[in-house]
Coordinates of C-alpha atoms and ligand atoms in Angstrom, one line a residue:
X36 CA 18.4 -13.1 -42.2
X37 CA 21.0 -12.1 -39.7
X38 CA 21.3 -13.9 -36.4
X39 CA 20.3 -10.9 -34.3
X40 CA 17.3 -10.0 -36.5
X41 CA 16.0 -13.5 -36.2
X42 CA 16.6 -13.4 -32.4
X43 CA 14.7 -10.0 -32.3
X44 CA 11.8 -11.6 -34.2
X45 CA 11.5 -14.6 -32.1
X46 CA 11.7 -12.4 -28.9
X47 CA 8.8 -10.2 -30.3
X48 CA 6.8 -13.2 -31.2
X49 CA 7.1 -14.7 -27.7
X50 CA 6.4 -11.3 -26.1
X51 CA 3.2 -11.0 -28.2
X52 CA 2.1 -14.5 -27.0
X53 CA 2.8 -13.6 -23.3
X54 CA 0.8 -10.3 -23.9
X55 CA -2.1 -12.3 -25.5
X56 CA -2.1 -14.8 -22.7
X57 CA -2.1 -12.0 -20.0
X58 CA -4.8 -9.9 -21.9
X59 CA -2.3 -7.1 -21.8
X60 CA -1.4 -4.7 -24.5
X61 CA 2.1 -6.0 -25.7
X62 CA 3.6 -2.4 -25.4
X63 CA 3.0 -2.8 -21.7
X64 CA 5.5 -5.6 -21.4
X65 CA 8.8 -5.0 -19.7
X66 CA 11.3 -4.2 -22.4
X67 CA 12.9 -7.3 -23.8
X68 CA 16.5 -7.6 -22.1
X69 CA 15.4 -5.6 -19.1
X70 CA 16.8 -7.3 -15.8
X71 CA 14.4 -9.6 -14.5
X72 CA 13.5 -10.3 -10.9
X73 CA 15.1 -13.2 -9.0
X74 CA 13.5 -16.6 -9.8
X75 CA 13.6 -19.8 -7.8
X76 CA 15.7 -22.8 -9.0
X77 CA 13.9 -25.9 -9.8
X78 CA 14.9 -27.2 -6.4
X79 CA 13.6 -24.3 -4.5
X80 CA 10.3 -24.4 -6.4
X81 CA 9.8 -28.1 -5.7
X82 CA 10.8 -27.6 -2.0
X83 CA 8.3 -24.8 -1.6
X84 CA 5.4 -26.5 -3.4
X85 CA 5.9 -29.3 -0.8
X86 CA 4.6 -26.7 1.7
X87 CA 4.7 -28.8 4.8
X88 CA 7.4 -31.0 6.3
X89 CA 7.9 -32.8 9.6
X90 CA 11.0 -32.2 11.8
X91 CA 12.3 -35.1 14.0
X92 CA 14.6 -34.3 16.9
X93 CA 15.9 -37.3 18.5
X94 CA 19.1 -38.5 20.3
X95 CA 20.6 -38.7 23.7
X96 CA 18.5 -35.8 24.9
X97 CA 15.6 -38.0 24.4
X98 CA 16.9 -40.1 27.2
X99 CA 18.3 -37.4 29.5
X100 CA 15.2 -35.4 29.4
X101 CA 17.2 -32.3 28.1
X102 CA 17.0 -29.9 25.3
X103 CA 20.8 -29.4 24.8
X104 CA 23.1 -32.3 25.8
X105 CA 26.6 -31.0 27.0
X106 CA 28.4 -33.9 25.2
X107 CA 29.2 -36.0 28.4
X108 CA 26.2 -38.5 27.9
X109 CA 27.2 -42.0 27.7
X110 CA 26.1 -43.7 24.4
X111 CA 25.0 -46.6 26.7
X112 CA 21.8 -44.5 27.6
X113 CA 20.7 -44.6 23.9
X114 CA 18.5 -47.7 23.6
X115 CA 15.0 -47.0 22.1
X116 CA 13.1 -50.3 22.8
X117 CA 10.8 -50.2 19.7
X118 CA 12.2 -47.7 17.3
X119 CA 10.1 -47.6 14.3
X120 CA 11.1 -44.9 11.7
X121 CA 8.4 -46.3 9.4
X122 CA 5.8 -45.1 12.0
X123 CA 7.3 -41.7 11.9
X124 CA 7.3 -41.5 8.1
X125 CA 3.6 -42.9 8.0
X126 CA 2.5 -40.3 10.5
X127 CA 4.1 -37.5 8.2
X128 CA 2.1 -39.0 5.2
X129 CA -1.2 -39.1 7.2
X130 CA -0.6 -35.5 8.2
X131 CA 0.0 -34.5 4.7
X132 CA 3.6 -33.7 4.9
X133 CA 5.7 -34.3 1.8
X134 CA 9.2 -34.3 3.3
X135 CA 11.1 -34.7 6.8
X136 CA 14.3 -33.6 8.4
X137 CA 16.0 -35.7 11.0
X138 CA 18.7 -34.5 13.6
X139 CA 21.5 -36.9 12.5
X140 CA 23.8 -35.0 15.2
X141 CA 22.4 -32.4 17.6
X142 CA 24.9 -30.0 19.6
X143 CA 25.6 -33.0 22.1
X144 CA 27.7 -34.5 19.2
X145 CA 26.0 -37.9 19.4
X146 CA 25.8 -39.4 16.0
X147 CA 22.6 -41.4 15.1
X148 CA 24.7 -43.2 12.4
X149 CA 27.8 -45.3 12.8
X150 CA 30.4 -42.9 11.9
X151 CA 34.3 -43.2 11.3
X152 CA 34.8 -39.8 12.8
X153 CA 34.0 -40.6 16.6
X154 CA 33.1 -43.3 18.8
X155 CA 30.2 -41.1 20.3
X156 CA 27.5 -42.7 18.1
X157 CA 24.8 -45.4 17.9
X158 CA 27.7 -47.9 17.3
X159 CA 28.7 -47.6 21.1
X160 CA 25.1 -47.9 22.2
X161 CA 23.3 -51.2 23.2
X162 CA 20.5 -50.4 20.7
X163 CA 20.5 -53.2 18.1
X164 CA 23.7 -54.4 19.8
X165 CA 25.6 -51.5 18.4
X166 CA 24.7 -52.5 14.8
X167 CA 21.9 -50.0 14.4
X168 CA 21.8 -46.9 12.2
X169 CA 18.9 -44.5 12.7
X170 CA 19.7 -42.4 9.7
X171 CA 19.5 -45.6 7.5
X172 CA 16.2 -46.7 9.0
X173 CA 14.8 -43.1 8.6
X174 CA 15.7 -42.7 4.9
X175 CA 14.7 -46.2 4.0
X176 CA 11.3 -45.6 5.6
X177 CA 11.0 -42.3 3.7
X178 CA 11.9 -44.1 0.4
X179 CA 9.3 -46.8 1.0
X180 CA 6.7 -44.2 1.8
X181 CA 7.4 -41.7 -0.9
X182 CA 8.4 -38.9 1.5
X183 CA 11.6 -36.8 0.9
X184 CA 14.4 -37.1 3.5
X185 CA 16.4 -34.4 4.8
X186 CA 19.3 -34.1 7.5
X187 CA 20.3 -31.8 10.1
X188 CA 24.0 -32.1 11.3
X189 CA 24.9 -29.5 14.0
X190 CA 28.3 -28.1 13.5
X191 CA 28.5 -27.2 17.3
X192 CA 29.7 -30.3 18.8
X193 CA 30.1 -30.4 22.6
X194 CA 31.6 -33.7 22.6
X195 CA 34.3 -34.0 19.9
X196 CA 37.8 -33.4 21.3
X197 CA 38.9 -31.5 18.2
X198 CA 36.0 -29.1 18.3
X199 CA 37.6 -25.5 18.8
X200 CA 40.8 -26.6 17.0
X201 CA 39.4 -25.1 13.8
X202 CA 41.2 -26.6 11.0
X203 CA 41.0 -30.1 12.6
X204 CA 37.4 -30.0 13.5
X205 CA 36.4 -28.6 10.1
X206 CA 38.1 -31.6 8.6
X207 CA 36.1 -33.9 11.0
X208 CA 32.8 -32.2 10.1
X209 CA 33.3 -32.3 6.3
X210 CA 34.0 -36.2 6.8
X211 CA 30.7 -36.5 8.9
X212 CA 28.8 -34.6 6.2
X213 CA 30.4 -36.7 3.4
X214 CA 29.3 -39.9 5.2
X215 CA 25.8 -38.4 5.4
X216 CA 25.8 -37.1 1.8
X217 CA 27.2 -40.1 0.2
X218 CA 25.8 -43.2 2.0
X219 CA 22.2 -42.5 2.1
X220 CA 20.8 -41.6 -1.5
X221 CA 19.2 -38.4 -2.5
X222 CA 18.5 -35.9 0.3
X223 CA 16.1 -33.0 -0.4
X224 CA 17.4 -30.6 2.4
X225 CA 20.4 -30.3 4.3
X226 CA 19.7 -28.1 7.4
X227 CA 22.3 -26.1 9.2
X228 CA 21.9 -24.5 12.6
X229 CA 24.2 -21.6 13.4
X230 CA 24.8 -22.5 17.2
X231 CA 28.5 -21.9 17.8
X232 CA 29.1 -22.4 21.5
X233 CA 32.3 -23.8 23.4
X234 CA 33.3 -27.5 23.0
X235 CA 34.5 -29.7 25.7
X236 CA 37.9 -28.0 25.9
X237 CA 36.3 -24.6 26.4
X238 CA 37.3 -23.3 22.9
X239 CA 35.2 -21.8 20.2
X240 CA 35.3 -23.1 16.7
X241 CA 35.4 -20.9 13.3
X242 CA 33.1 -22.8 10.9
X243 CA 34.1 -22.9 7.4
X244 CA 30.7 -22.3 5.6
X245 CA 32.1 -21.7 2.1
X246 CA 33.6 -25.2 2.3
X247 CA 30.5 -26.8 3.7
X248 CA 28.3 -25.3 1.1
X249 CA 30.6 -26.4 -1.6
X250 CA 30.7 -29.8 -0.3
X251 CA 26.9 -30.2 -0.2
X252 CA 26.6 -28.8 -3.7
X253 CA 29.1 -31.2 -5.0
X254 CA 27.8 -34.4 -3.3
X255 CA 24.0 -33.4 -3.3
X256 CA 23.4 -30.8 -6.0
X257 CA 19.4 -31.4 -5.9
X258 CA 19.4 -30.6 -2.1
X259 CA 18.6 -27.3 -0.8
X260 CA 20.6 -25.8 2.1
X261 CA 18.9 -24.3 5.0
X262 CA 20.4 -21.7 7.6
X263 CA 19.6 -18.2 8.6
X264 CA 21.9 -17.0 5.9
X265 CA 20.8 -19.6 3.3
X266 CA 22.2 -20.2 0.8
X267 CA 19.0 -21.6 -0.7
X268 CA 16.3 -21.2 2.0
X269 CA 16.2 -19.1 5.0
X270 CA 15.1 -19.3 8.7
X271 CA 12.0 -17.4 9.4
X272 CA 13.4 -15.5 12.4
X273 CA 11.4 -17.1 15.2
X274 CA 10.5 -20.4 16.6
X275 CA 6.9 -19.8 17.1
X276 CA 5.6 -20.6 13.7
X277 CA 4.9 -17.2 12.5
X278 CA 6.0 -15.6 9.2
X279 CA 5.9 -12.1 8.4
X280 CA 2.6 -10.8 6.9
X281 CA 4.5 -8.9 4.4
X282 CA 6.8 -11.6 3.1
X283 CA 9.2 -11.7 0.1
X284 CA 11.0 -14.8 -1.1
X285 CA 13.6 -12.3 -2.2
X286 CA 16.2 -10.9 0.2
X287 CA 19.3 -8.6 0.2
X288 CA 21.8 -11.2 1.2
X289 CA 24.0 -8.4 2.9
X290 CA 21.3 -8.0 5.6
X291 CA 22.0 -11.4 7.1
X292 CA 25.8 -11.4 6.5
X293 CA 26.7 -14.7 8.2
X294 CA 25.1 -17.6 9.8
X295 CA 24.4 -16.7 13.4
X296 CA 24.1 -12.9 12.7
X297 CA 21.7 -11.2 15.3
X298 CA 19.8 -8.1 16.0
X299 CA 16.5 -6.7 15.2
X300 CA 17.2 -5.8 11.6
X301 CA 18.4 -9.2 10.9
X302 CA 15.2 -10.7 12.3
X303 CA 13.2 -8.1 10.4
X304 CA 15.0 -9.3 7.1
X305 CA 14.4 -12.9 7.9
X306 CA 10.7 -12.3 8.7
X307 CA 9.9 -10.2 5.7
X308 CA 12.6 -10.5 3.0
X309 CA 12.9 -7.4 0.6
X310 CA 11.0 -6.5 -2.3
X311 CA 14.2 -5.4 -4.1
X312 CA 16.2 -8.4 -2.8
X313 CA 18.7 -9.6 -5.2
X314 CA 18.5 -13.4 -4.4
X315 CA 15.7 -15.8 -4.2
X316 CA 15.7 -17.4 -0.8
X317 CA 12.4 -18.5 0.4
X318 CA 11.7 -19.0 4.2
X319 CA 10.9 -22.1 6.2
X320 CA 9.1 -21.7 9.5
X321 CA 10.3 -24.3 12.1
X322 CA 8.2 -24.9 15.2
X323 CA 7.5 -27.6 17.5
X324 CA 4.2 -29.4 18.3
X325 CA 5.4 -29.4 22.0
X326 CA 7.1 -26.8 24.0
X327 CA 10.4 -28.4 23.6
X328 CA 12.2 -29.9 20.4
X329 CA 13.0 -33.2 22.2
X330 CA 10.6 -35.4 23.9
X331 CA 9.8 -35.0 27.5
X332 CA 7.0 -36.9 29.1
X333 CA 6.1 -33.9 31.3
X334 CA 5.1 -32.2 28.1
X335 CA 2.6 -34.9 27.2
X336 CA -0.3 -32.6 28.2
X337 CA 1.2 -29.6 26.3
X338 CA 0.9 -30.9 22.8
X339 CA -0.5 -28.2 20.5
X340 CA -4.2 -28.7 19.7
X341 CA -5.5 -29.3 16.2
X342 CA -6.8 -25.7 15.9
X343 CA -3.4 -24.3 17.1
X344 CA -1.8 -26.5 14.5
X345 CA -4.1 -25.3 11.7
X346 CA -3.4 -21.8 12.8
X347 CA 0.4 -22.5 12.3
X348 CA -0.4 -23.6 8.8
X349 CA -2.0 -20.2 8.2
X350 CA 0.9 -18.3 9.6
X351 CA 3.4 -20.2 7.6
X352 CA 2.2 -21.8 4.3
X353 CA -0.6 -19.3 4.4
X354 CA 1.9 -16.4 4.4
X355 CA 4.2 -17.6 1.6
X356 CA 6.5 -19.8 3.8
X357 CA 7.1 -23.6 4.2
X358 CA 6.0 -25.2 7.5
X359 CA 8.5 -27.5 9.3
X360 CA 6.7 -28.9 12.1
X361 CA 8.6 -30.7 14.8
X362 CA 7.3 -33.9 16.4
X363 CA 9.7 -35.8 18.7
X364 CA 9.8 -39.4 19.1
X365 CA 9.7 -40.9 22.6
X366 CA 12.2 -43.0 24.5
X367 CA 10.6 -45.9 22.8
X368 CA 11.6 -44.6 19.4
X369 CA 7.9 -44.0 18.3
X370 CA 5.9 -40.8 17.9
X371 CA 3.5 -40.5 20.8
X372 CA -0.2 -41.3 20.4
X373 CA -1.4 -37.8 21.4
X374 CA 1.0 -36.3 18.6
X375 CA -0.2 -38.8 16.0
X376 CA -3.8 -37.9 16.7
X377 CA -3.3 -34.2 16.7
X378 CA -1.3 -34.4 13.3
X379 CA -4.2 -36.6 11.8
X380 CA -6.7 -34.2 13.2
X381 CA -4.8 -31.3 11.6
X382 CA -5.0 -32.8 8.2
X383 CA -8.8 -33.6 8.6
X384 CA -9.4 -29.9 9.7
X385 CA -7.3 -28.6 6.8
X386 CA -9.1 -30.8 4.2
X387 CA -12.5 -29.6 5.7
X388 CA -11.5 -26.0 5.2
X389 CA -10.9 -26.6 1.6
X390 CA -13.7 -29.0 1.0
X391 CA -16.2 -26.7 -0.5
X392 CA -14.9 -24.7 -3.4
X393 CA -17.6 -22.2 -4.6
X394 CA -19.0 -22.9 -8.0
X395 CA -18.2 -20.2 -10.6
X396 CA -19.7 -19.1 -13.8
X397 CA -16.8 -16.8 -14.9
X398 CA -13.2 -16.3 -13.9
X399 CA -11.3 -13.7 -15.8
X400 CA -7.9 -12.0 -15.6
X401 CA -7.2 -8.7 -17.2
X402 CA -4.0 -6.8 -16.9
X403 CA -4.7 -3.0 -16.1
X404 CA -1.3 -1.8 -17.3
X405 CA 2.3 -2.8 -16.7
X406 CA 2.0 -2.9 -12.8
X407 CA -1.6 -3.8 -12.0
X408 CA -4.3 -6.4 -12.9
X409 CA -7.9 -7.5 -11.9
X410 CA -9.3 -10.9 -11.6
X411 CA -13.1 -10.9 -11.8
X412 CA -15.0 -14.0 -10.6
X413 CA -18.7 -14.4 -11.0
X414 CA -20.4 -17.2 -9.1
X415 CA -23.1 -19.4 -10.5
X416 CA -25.5 -18.5 -7.7
X417 CA -25.0 -16.4 -4.5
X418 CA -22.8 -18.3 -2.0
X419 CA -21.2 -17.9 1.3
X420 CA -17.5 -17.0 1.2
X421 CA -15.2 -17.5 4.3
X422 CA -11.8 -18.5 2.7
X423 CA -9.6 -17.0 0.1
X424 CA -6.6 -19.0 -1.4
X425 CA -4.4 -16.6 -3.5
X426 CA -1.3 -17.6 -5.5
X427 CA 1.4 -16.1 -7.8
X428 CA 3.1 -18.0 -10.4
X429 CA 6.3 -17.8 -8.5
X430 CA 8.3 -19.6 -11.3
X431 CA 8.4 -16.0 -12.7
X432 CA 9.4 -14.4 -9.5
X433 CA 7.4 -12.8 -6.7
X434 CA 5.7 -9.6 -7.7
X435 CA 2.6 -8.6 -6.0
X436 CA 3.1 -5.8 -3.4
X437 CA -0.6 -5.1 -2.6
X438 CA -3.9 -6.9 -3.2
X439 CA -7.6 -6.2 -2.4
X440 CA -10.5 -8.5 -2.7
X441 CA -14.0 -6.8 -3.0
X442 CA -17.5 -7.7 -3.9
X443 CA -18.1 -6.7 -7.4
X444 CA -21.1 -4.4 -8.3
X445 CA -22.2 -0.9 -7.8
X446 CA -21.4 -0.6 -4.3
X447 CA -18.3 -2.8 -3.7
X448 CA -17.6 -4.0 -0.2
X449 CA -13.8 -4.7 0.7
X450 CA -13.6 -8.3 1.9
X451 CA -9.8 -8.6 2.5
X452 CA -6.6 -6.9 1.7
X453 CA -2.9 -7.4 2.0
X454 CA 0.5 -6.7 0.7
X455 CA 2.5 -9.8 -0.6
X456 CA 1.1 -12.9 -2.0
X457 CA 3.9 -15.3 -3.3
X458 CA 3.4 -19.0 -3.4
X459 CA 0.3 -18.9 -1.3
X460 CA -1.7 -16.4 0.6
X461 CA -4.5 -17.9 2.8
X462 CA -7.0 -15.6 4.2
X463 CA -10.1 -16.4 6.3
X464 CA -12.9 -13.9 6.4
X465 CA -16.3 -13.8 8.3
X466 CA -18.6 -15.7 6.2
X467 CA -20.2 -13.4 3.5
X468 CA -22.7 -14.1 0.9
X469 CA -21.4 -13.0 -2.5
X470 CA -22.3 -13.3 -6.1
X471 CA -19.4 -11.7 -7.7
X472 CA -15.9 -10.4 -6.6
X473 CA -12.9 -8.8 -7.9
X474 CA -9.2 -9.1 -6.8
X475 CA -7.0 -6.1 -7.7
X476 CA -3.3 -6.5 -7.6
X477 CA -0.4 -4.1 -7.9
X478 CA 3.0 -5.4 -8.6
X479 CA 6.6 -4.3 -8.6
X480 CA 7.3 -5.8 -12.0
X481 CA 5.6 -6.7 -15.0
X482 CA 2.1 -8.0 -13.7
X483 CA 1.5 -11.8 -14.0
X484 CA -2.0 -13.5 -13.6
X485 CA -2.7 -14.1 -9.9
X486 CA -4.8 -17.2 -9.0
X487 CA -7.6 -16.9 -6.6
X488 CA -9.7 -19.9 -5.2
X489 CA -12.7 -19.4 -3.0
X490 CA -14.2 -21.6 -0.5
X491 CA -17.4 -21.8 1.8
Ligands
FUL641 C1 17.9 -24.5 17.5 C2 18.7 -25.5 18.2 O1 19.5 -24.9 19.3 C3 17.6 -26.2 19.0 O2 18.1 -27.3 19.8 C4 16.8 -27.1 17.8 O3 17.4 -27.9 17.2 C5 16.3 -25.9 16.7 C6 15.6 -26.4 15.7 O4 17.4 -25.1 16.4 O5 19.0 -23.5 17.0

């Protein structure tokens, strides 16, 4: 048999198996060789499945009570009396977070690790007599607790004298990244902020993003890179913790042409993505548990309540995004008791929401043609339903453009409806007693089975 004939038969057998699995007539499958939708890499998929991460903003701002340092801070002010990275990571675990991101350097230029590129670092501080390394303690704690570490290294540097002398500073920034990417083992995320203000000499810097991205790919091929323009994961477009309701993990990359691009169209693209986007670039929703990103004692009474944190989970993870929740350590170098209690409370509240899955008698999927499908669920007994948890098999790309959940039977009652689903779509409804329900979906490409879990 010729190679091409054998190839054709193998493809046909595979297509028939898929068709059987989906309960779909095989002729409805998209034609073999047709261009397929963008799909996540293994790294993007693992990153999204973690769903919830903690962000840690810590540095000289913690000691000056500011949000943006101007680079003139003395390293002598950095002296956390009982810094305990293990407590940060244990709290993350207790909250149910799977990964974390630490500000190794914020816009003030103070480096939380002993770098060879500047004296403006922990090495010039009294903390641990200048022998300490916050990045090391953070990644070590993550490894001990089984949480994945990530780092934020601001390119905007209001301290370094070379900032604004673009070629020279870019070499320094690459050297800083090289230290971070080679000294501390595997990182799961490298977080790039696009802020691009003036440096100490009043000059603006032109960043070299292609070189930066290439360096990260070479030194940490399994890390995802975050920025508003990706390349791997994108900013959600606000810092309020709210992802777009219609929310594609695919996007037209030209809609966010460079890091720091602004305007309503850019924000809309980040919020919603595009059904016909040519790249897979899922979103990350970063938001702080307090009004500021850094710790300020004056905000101790303004820590988000448990119900607000749960709501953030619904408007991020529950809308096909990943939640990156910032929890800033105090001047002592530990997370504040109030923040810890709220995070533990958020975990308990989330678990309570998913504690009572309805008991089912039947759960069937049927493709209704190339671009539509129905899931029918029959319950064992009539039960009260108040939470829907939908999910697509995003390893095959994101496809659902419209969905409706109704009671089944002669007079169906619409319970909930929406547009996209993606990795996860969570929907709370007023408690309704149901005995059978149907989920109908319409897709932009060959339909794939969509999961639906029901909770009391
Ligand atoms: C912003 C920064 O300017 C803030 O200080 C903070 O780090 C936030 C996460 O990103 O763009």
